[in-house]
GROMACS .gro file of C-alpha atoms in nm:
model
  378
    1UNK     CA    1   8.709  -5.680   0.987
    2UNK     CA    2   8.807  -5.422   0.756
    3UNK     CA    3   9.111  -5.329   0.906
    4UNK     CA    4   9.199  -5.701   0.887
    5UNK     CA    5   9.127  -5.742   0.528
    6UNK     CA    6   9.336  -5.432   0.437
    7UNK     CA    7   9.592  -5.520   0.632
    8UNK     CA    8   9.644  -5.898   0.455
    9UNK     CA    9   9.570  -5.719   0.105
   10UNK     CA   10   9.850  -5.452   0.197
   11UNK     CA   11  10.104  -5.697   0.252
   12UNK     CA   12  10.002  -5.934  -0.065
   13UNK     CA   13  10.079  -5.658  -0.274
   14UNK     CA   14  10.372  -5.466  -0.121
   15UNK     CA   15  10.543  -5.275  -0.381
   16UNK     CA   16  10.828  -5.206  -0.167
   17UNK     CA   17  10.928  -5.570  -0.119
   18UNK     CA   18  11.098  -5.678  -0.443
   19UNK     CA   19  11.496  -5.622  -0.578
   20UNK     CA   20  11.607  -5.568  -0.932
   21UNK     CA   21  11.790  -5.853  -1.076
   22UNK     CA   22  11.905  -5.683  -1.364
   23UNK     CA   23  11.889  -5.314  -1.490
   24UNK     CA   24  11.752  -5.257  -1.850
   25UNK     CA   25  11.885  -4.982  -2.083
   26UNK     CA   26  11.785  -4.774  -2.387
   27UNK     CA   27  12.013  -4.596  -2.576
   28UNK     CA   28  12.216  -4.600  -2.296
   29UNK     CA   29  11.961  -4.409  -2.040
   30UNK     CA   30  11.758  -4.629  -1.763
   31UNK     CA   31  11.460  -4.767  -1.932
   32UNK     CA   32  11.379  -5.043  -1.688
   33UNK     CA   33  11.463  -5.369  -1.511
   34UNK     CA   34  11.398  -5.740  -1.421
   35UNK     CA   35  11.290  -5.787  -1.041
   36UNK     CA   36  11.168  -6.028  -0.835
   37UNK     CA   37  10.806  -5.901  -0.865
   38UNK     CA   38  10.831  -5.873  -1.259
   39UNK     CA   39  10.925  -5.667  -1.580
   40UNK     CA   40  10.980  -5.238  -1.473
   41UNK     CA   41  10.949  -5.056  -1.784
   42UNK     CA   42  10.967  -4.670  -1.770
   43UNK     CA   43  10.677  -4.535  -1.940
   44UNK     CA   44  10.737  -4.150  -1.977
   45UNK     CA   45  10.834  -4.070  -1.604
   46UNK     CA   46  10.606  -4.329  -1.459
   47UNK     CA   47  10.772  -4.692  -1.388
   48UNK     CA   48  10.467  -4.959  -1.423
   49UNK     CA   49  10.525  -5.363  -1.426
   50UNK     CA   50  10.321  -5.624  -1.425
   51UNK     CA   51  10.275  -5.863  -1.230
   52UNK     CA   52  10.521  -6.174  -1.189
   53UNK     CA   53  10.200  -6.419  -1.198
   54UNK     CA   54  10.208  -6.312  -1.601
   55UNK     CA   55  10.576  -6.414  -1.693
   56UNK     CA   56  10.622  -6.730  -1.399
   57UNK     CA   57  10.894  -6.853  -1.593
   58UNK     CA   58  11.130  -6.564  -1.687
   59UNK     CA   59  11.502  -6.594  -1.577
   60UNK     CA   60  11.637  -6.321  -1.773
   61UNK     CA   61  11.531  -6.023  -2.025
   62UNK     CA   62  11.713  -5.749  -2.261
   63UNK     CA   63  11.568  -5.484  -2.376
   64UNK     CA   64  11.558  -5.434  -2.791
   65UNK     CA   65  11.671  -5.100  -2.975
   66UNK     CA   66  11.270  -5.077  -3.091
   67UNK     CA   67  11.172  -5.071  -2.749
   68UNK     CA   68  11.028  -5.409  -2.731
   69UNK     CA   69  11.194  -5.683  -2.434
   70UNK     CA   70  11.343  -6.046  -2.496
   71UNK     CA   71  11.227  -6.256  -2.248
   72UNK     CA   72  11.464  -6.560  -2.168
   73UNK     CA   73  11.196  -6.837  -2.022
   74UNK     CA   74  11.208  -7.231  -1.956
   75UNK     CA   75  11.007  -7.276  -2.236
   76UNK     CA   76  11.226  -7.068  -2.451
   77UNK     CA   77  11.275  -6.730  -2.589
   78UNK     CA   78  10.977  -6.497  -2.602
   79UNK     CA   79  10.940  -6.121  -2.669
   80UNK     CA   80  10.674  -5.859  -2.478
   81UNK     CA   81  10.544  -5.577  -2.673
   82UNK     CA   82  10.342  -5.428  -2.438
   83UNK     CA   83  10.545  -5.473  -2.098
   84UNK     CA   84  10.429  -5.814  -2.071
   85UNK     CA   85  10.074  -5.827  -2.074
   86UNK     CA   86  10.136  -6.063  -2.405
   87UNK     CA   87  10.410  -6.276  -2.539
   88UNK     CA   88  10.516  -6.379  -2.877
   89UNK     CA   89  10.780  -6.713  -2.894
   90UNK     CA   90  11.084  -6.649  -3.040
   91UNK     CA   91  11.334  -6.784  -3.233
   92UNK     CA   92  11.483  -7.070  -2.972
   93UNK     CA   93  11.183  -7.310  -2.861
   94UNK     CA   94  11.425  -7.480  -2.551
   95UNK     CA   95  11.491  -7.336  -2.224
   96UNK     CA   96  11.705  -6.976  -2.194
   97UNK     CA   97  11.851  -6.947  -1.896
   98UNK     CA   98  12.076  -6.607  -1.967
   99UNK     CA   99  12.085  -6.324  -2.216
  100UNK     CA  100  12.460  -6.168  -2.285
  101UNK     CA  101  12.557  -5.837  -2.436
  102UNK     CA  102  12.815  -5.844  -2.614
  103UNK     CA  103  13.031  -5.620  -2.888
  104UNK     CA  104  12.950  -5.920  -3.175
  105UNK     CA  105  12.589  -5.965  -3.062
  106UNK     CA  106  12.358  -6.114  -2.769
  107UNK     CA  107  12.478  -6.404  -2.681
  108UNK     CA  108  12.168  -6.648  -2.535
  109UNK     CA  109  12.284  -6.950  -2.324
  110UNK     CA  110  12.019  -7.261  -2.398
  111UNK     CA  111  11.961  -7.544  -2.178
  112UNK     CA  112  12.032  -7.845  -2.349
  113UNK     CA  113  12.012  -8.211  -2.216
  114UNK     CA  114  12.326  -8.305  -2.322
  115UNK     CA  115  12.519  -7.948  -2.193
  116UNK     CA  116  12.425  -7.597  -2.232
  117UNK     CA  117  12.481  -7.432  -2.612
  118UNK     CA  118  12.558  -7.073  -2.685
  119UNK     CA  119  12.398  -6.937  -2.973
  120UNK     CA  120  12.477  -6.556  -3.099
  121UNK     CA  121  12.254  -6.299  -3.260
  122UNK     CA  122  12.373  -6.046  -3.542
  123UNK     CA  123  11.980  -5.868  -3.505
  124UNK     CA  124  11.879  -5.826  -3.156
  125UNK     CA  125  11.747  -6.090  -3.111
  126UNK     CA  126  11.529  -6.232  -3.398
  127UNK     CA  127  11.794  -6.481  -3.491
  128UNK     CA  128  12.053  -6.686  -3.377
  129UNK     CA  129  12.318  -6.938  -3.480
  130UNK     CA  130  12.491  -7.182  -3.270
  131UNK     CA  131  12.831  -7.107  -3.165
  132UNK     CA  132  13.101  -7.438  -3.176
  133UNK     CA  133  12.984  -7.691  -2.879
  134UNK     CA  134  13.194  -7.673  -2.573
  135UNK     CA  135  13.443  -8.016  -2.557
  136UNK     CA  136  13.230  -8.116  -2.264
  137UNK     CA  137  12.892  -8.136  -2.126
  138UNK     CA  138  12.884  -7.817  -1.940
  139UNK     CA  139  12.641  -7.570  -1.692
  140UNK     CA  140  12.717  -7.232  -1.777
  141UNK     CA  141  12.660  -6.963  -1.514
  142UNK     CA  142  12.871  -6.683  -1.681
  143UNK     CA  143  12.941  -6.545  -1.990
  144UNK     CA  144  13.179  -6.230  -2.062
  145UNK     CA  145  13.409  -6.079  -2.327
  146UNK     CA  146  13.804  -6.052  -2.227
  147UNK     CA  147  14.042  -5.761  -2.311
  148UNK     CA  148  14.118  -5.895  -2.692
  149UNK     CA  149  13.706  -5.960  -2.761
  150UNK     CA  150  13.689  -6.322  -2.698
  151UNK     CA  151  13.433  -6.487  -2.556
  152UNK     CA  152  13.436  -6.680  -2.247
  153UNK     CA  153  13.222  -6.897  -2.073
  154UNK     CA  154  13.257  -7.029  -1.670
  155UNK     CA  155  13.031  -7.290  -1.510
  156UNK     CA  156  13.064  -7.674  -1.425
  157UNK     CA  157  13.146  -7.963  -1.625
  158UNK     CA  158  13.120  -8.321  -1.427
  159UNK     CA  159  13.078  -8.090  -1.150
  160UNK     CA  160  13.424  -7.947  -1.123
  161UNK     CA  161  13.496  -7.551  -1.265
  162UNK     CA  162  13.574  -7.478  -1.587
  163UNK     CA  163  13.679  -7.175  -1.804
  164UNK     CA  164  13.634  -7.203  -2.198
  165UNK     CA  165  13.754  -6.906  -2.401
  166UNK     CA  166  13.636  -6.877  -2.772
  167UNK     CA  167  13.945  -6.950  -2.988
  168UNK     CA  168  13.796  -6.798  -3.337
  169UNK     CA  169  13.563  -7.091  -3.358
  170UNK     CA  170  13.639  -7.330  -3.146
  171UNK     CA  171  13.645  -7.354  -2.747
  172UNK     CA  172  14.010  -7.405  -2.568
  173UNK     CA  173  13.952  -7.498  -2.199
  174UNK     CA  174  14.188  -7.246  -2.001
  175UNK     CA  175  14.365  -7.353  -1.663
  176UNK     CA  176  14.167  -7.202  -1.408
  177UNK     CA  177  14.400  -7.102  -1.055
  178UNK     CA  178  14.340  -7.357  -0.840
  179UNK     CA  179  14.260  -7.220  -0.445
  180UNK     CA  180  14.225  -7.503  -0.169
  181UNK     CA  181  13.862  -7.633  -0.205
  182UNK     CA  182  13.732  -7.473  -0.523
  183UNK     CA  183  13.388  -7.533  -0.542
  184UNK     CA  184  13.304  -7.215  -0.802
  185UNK     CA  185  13.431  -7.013  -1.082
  186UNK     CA  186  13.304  -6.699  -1.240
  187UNK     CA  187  13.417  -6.465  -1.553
  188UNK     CA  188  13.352  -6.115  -1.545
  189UNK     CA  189  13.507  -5.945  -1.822
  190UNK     CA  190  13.770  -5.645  -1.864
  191UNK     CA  191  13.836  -5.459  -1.499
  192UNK     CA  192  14.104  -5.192  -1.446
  193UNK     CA  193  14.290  -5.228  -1.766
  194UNK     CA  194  14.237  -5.521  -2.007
  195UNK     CA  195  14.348  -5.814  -1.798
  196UNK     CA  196  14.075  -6.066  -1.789
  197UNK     CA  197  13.879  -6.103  -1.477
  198UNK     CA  198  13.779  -6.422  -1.270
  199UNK     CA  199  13.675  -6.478  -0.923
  200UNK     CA  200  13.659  -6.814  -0.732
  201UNK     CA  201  13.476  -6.924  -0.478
  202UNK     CA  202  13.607  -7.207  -0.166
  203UNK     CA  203  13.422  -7.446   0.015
  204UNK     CA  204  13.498  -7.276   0.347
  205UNK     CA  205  13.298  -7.019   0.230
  206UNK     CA  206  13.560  -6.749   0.111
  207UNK     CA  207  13.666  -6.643  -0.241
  208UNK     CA  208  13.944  -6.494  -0.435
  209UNK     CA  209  13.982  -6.254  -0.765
  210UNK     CA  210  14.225  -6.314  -1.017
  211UNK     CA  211  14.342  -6.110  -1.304
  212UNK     CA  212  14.495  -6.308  -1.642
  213UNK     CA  213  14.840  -6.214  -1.636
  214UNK     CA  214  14.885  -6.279  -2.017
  215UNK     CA  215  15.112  -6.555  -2.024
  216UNK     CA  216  14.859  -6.806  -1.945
  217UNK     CA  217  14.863  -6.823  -1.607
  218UNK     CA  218  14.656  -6.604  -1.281
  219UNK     CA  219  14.740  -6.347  -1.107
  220UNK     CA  220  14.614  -6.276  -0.740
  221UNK     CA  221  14.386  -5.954  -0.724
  222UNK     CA  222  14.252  -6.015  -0.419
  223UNK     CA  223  14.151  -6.256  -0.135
  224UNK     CA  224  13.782  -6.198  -0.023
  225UNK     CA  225  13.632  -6.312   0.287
  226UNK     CA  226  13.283  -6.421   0.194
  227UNK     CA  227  13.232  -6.610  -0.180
  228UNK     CA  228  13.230  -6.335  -0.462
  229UNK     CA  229  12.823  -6.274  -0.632
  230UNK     CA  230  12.985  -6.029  -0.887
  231UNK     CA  231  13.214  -5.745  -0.984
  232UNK     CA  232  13.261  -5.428  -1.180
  233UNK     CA  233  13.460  -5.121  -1.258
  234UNK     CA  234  13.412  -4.776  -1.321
  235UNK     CA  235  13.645  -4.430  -1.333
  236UNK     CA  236  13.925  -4.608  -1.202
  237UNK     CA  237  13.773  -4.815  -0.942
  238UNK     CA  238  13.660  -5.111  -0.893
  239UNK     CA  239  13.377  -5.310  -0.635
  240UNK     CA  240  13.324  -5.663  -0.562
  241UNK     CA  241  12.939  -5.786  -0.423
  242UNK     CA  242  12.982  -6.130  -0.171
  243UNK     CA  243  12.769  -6.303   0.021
  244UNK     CA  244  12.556  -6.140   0.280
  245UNK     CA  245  12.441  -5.871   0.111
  246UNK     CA  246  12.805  -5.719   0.115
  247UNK     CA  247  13.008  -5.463  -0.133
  248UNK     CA  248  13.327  -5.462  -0.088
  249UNK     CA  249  13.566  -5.153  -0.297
  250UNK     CA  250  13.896  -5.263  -0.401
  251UNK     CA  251  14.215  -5.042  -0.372
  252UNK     CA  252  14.397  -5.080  -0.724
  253UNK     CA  253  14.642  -4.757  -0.600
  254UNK     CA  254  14.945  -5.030  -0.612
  255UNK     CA  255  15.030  -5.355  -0.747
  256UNK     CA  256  14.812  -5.662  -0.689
  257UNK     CA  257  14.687  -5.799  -0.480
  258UNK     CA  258  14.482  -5.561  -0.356
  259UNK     CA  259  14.310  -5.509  -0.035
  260UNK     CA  260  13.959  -5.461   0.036
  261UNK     CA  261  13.710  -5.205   0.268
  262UNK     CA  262  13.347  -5.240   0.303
  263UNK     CA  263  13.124  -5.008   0.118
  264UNK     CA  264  12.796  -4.879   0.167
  265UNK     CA  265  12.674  -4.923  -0.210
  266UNK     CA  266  12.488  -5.180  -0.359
  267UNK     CA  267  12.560  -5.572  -0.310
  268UNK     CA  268  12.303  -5.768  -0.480
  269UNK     CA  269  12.410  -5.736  -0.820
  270UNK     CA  270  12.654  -5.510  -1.079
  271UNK     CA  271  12.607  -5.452  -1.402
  272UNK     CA  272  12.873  -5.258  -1.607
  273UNK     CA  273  12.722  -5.001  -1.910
  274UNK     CA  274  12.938  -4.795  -2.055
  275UNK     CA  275  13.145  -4.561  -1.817
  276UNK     CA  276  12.849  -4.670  -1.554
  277UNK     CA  277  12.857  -4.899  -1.298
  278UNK     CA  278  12.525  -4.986  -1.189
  279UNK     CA  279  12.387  -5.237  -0.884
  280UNK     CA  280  12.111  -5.391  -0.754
  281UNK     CA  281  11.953  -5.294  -0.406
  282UNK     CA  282  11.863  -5.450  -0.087
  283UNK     CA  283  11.489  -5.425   0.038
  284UNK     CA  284  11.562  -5.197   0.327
  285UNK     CA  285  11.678  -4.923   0.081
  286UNK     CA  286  11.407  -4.618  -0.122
  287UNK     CA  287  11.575  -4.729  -0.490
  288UNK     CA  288  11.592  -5.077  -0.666
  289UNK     CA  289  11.904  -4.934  -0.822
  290UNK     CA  290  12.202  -4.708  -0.792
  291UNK     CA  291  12.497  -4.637  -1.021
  292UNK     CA  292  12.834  -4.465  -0.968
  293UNK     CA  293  13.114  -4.353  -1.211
  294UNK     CA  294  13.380  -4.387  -0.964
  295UNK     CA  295  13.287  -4.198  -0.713
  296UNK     CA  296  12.972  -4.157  -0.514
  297UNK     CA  297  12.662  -4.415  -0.566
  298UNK     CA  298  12.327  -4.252  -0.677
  299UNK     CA  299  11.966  -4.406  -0.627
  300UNK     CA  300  11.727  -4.475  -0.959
  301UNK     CA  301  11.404  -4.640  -0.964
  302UNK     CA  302  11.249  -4.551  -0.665
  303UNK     CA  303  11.049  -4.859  -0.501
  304UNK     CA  304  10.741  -4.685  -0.408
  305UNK     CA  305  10.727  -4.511  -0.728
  306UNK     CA  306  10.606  -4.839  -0.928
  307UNK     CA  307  10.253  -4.879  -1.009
  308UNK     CA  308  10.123  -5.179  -1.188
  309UNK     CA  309  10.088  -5.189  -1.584
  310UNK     CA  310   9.697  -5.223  -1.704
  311UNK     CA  311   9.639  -5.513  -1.922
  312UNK     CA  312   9.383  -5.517  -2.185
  313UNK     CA  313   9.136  -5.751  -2.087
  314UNK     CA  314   9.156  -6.069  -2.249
  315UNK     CA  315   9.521  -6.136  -2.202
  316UNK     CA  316   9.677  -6.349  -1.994
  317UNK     CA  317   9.827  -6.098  -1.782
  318UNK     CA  318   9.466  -5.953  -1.736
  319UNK     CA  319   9.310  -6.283  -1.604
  320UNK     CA  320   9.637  -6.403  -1.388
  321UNK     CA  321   9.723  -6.034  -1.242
  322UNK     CA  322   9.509  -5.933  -0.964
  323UNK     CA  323   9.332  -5.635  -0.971
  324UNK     CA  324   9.480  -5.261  -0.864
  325UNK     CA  325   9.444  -5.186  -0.459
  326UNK     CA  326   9.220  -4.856  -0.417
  327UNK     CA  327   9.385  -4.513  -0.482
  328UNK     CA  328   9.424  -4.469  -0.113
  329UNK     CA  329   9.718  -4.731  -0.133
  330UNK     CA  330  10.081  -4.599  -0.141
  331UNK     CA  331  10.139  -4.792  -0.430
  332UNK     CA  332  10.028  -5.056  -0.740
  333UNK     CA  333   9.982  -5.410  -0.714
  334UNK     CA  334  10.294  -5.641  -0.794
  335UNK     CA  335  10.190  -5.958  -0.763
  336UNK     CA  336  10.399  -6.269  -0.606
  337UNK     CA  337  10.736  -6.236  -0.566
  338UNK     CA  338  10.966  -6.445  -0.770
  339UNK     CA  339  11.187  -6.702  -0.551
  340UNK     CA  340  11.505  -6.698  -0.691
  341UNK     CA  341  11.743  -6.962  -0.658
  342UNK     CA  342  12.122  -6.989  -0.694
  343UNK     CA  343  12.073  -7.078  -1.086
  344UNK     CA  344  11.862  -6.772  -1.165
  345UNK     CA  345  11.590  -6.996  -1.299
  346UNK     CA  346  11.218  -6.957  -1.206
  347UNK     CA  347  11.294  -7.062  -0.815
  348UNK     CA  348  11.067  -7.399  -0.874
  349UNK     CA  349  10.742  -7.288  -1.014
  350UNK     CA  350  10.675  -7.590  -1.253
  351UNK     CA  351  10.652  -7.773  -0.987
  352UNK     CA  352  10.490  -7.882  -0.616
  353UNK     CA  353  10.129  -7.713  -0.651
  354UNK     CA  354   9.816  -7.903  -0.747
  355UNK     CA  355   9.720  -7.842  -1.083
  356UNK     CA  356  10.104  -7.726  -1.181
  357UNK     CA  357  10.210  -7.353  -1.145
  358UNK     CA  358   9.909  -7.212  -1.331
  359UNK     CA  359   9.629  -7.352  -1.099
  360UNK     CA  360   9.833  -7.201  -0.805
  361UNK     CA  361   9.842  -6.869  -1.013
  362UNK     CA  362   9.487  -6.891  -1.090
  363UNK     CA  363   9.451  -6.961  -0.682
  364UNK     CA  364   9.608  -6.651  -0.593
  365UNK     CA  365   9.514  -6.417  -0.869
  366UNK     CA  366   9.120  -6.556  -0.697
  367UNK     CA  367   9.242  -6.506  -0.367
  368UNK     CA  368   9.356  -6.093  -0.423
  369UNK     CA  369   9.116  -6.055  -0.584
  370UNK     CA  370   8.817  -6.102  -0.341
  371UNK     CA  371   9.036  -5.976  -0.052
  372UNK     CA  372   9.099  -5.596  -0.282
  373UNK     CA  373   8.703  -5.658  -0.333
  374UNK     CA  374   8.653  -5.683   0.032
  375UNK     CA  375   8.866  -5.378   0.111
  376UNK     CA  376   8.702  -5.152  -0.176
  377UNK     CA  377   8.354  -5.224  -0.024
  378UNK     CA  378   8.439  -5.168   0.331
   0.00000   0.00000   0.00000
């Protein structure tokens, strides 16, 4: 019996089984990330989170210059203090589905019934003001800066792609190329040089970059077998993440387009800081991240390493967390994992469980907790 009960809490809190989403930076050093198992904050050398069952709602987070995180969450924007164990609302009281960096400020996209808005901050985040509305009622699912500064925004407006770029106050919809099929855009800023960047995505299941050729019209980068999930650049050279858990490098030694080799870095995300490129893990791997400057990929955040954050009792995080596993245990507790779905949101937790997504949390915070109590005794 005890073997059993160790066993089941083991695998309910399995530190090893969650991937970043997105990498979180401090002065331009590693501070943290967002995962699927909750908010990683380095806290001199030791990497501690707590558990997803205290933030169920997150879909993104940025990380302020006085150390403190904005959370983007369905029910708004929120900042942590303390890693998470408590929340204070912000400034935007409707849903948040991303957070952008960008050289003019972060730029927060808000869900809004009538099309998403983008709204800009001057002070990391304790204000914002609405940018112009988009023409048309429209779900943004990217956001980046092009070679001259201005914004632009990709998603789906009456279901078909779109591109808006930020005309000094007002949007101008640009011509997006047009590939057999095009079920998906994407805008990804800058790469090699200052060209913008776009990749597209086909509904038999392949994709495409493309590189503004300045004249208001595409030029191919590449053709890509599997639908693109992302892209960045770094010392000269650039990757692309598809489907399947796949990296591909590009070869920019001649003139577009380009072809591509498989490559054994990371696939499930890239983030571009500074001269770094960084990018999320699979499972399988020691590190939830890794990070190149052109040339060879390097591990950071090791998975094992994480313990999880205590939370002064009396906060939320406190009563919703389950308890540590014994000090024989490899690693902390970290809670459920997050199910992610294709829009980044919170994966369909305010919904489908009896008593809404807080009496399941309160059903499985129970549930850990007698089966670490049953463990400690034996």
């Amino acid at each position: 019996m005890p073997l059993i009960a160790w066993a089941f809490a083991a695998l309910a809190h399995d530190a090893v089984g969650s991937y970043a989403i997105r990498p979180l930076f401090e002065e331009g050093e590693l501070a943290g990330a967002w995962t699927t198992w909750g908010l990683v904050l380095d806290e001199g050398g030791t990497w501690e989170r707590v558990c997803h069952e205290a933030l169920p709602d997150v879909r993104d987070a940025w990380l302020r210059p006085d150390g403190t995180v904005l959370l983007a969450r369905a029910s708004g924007l929120a900042s942590t203090a303390d890693g998470g164990c408590t929340t204070t609302p912000g400034p935007i009281g409707t849903p948040v589905s991303s957070l952008v960096e960008t050289p003019d400020g972060l730029v927060a996209v808000v869900d809004e019934p009538s099309g998403d808005v983008l709204q800009r901050s001057a002070d990391d985040g304790s204000t914002f003001d609405p940018l112009a509305a988009l023409p048309r009622s429209t779900d943004v699912r990217s956001v980046a800066v092009d070679g001259a500064g201005a914004l632009a925004a990709a998603g789906l407006a009456g279901g078909a792609p779109v591109l808006w770029i930020d005309d000094g106050g007002s949007w101008v919809e640009r011509a997006l190329p047009a590939p057999t099929g095009l079920l998906v855009a994407a805008v990804h800023g800058p790469g090699l040089g200052s060209a913008l960047v776009v990749t597209t995505a086909s509904d038999d299941g392949t994709g495409a970059l493309w590189l503004d050729d300045g004249a208001g019209g595409w030029t191919l980068g590449a053709t890509l077998p599997l639908s693109p999930t992302g892209f960045g650049c770094s010392g000269g050279r650039c990757w692309i993440a598809v489907e399947q858990g796949v990296l591909l490098a590009l070869d920019a030694s001649g003139p577009p387009p380009w072809s591509v080799q498989t490559d054994e870095g990371p696939a499930r995300c890239l983030w571009t800081h500074g001269p770094e490129l960084w990018g999320c893990t699979e499972v399988s791997t020691v590190d939830h991240l890794e990070v190149t400057t052109g040339a060879t990929w390097t591990g950071s955040m090791p998975r094992a390493a994480i313990v999880e954050r205590t939370c002064a009792e009396g906060t939320e995080a406190a009563t919703l967390c389950a308890l540590p596993l014994p000090d024989t245990a490899q690693a902390g507790d970290t809670g459920t994992p997050i199910a992610t779905d294709d829009d980044g949101g919170c994966g369909g937790c305010d919904h489908g469980a009896p008593g809404g997504a807080l009496g399941l949390l309160l059903a499985i915070a129970a549930l850990r907790r007698a089966t670490v109590a049953v463990v400690q005794v034996a």
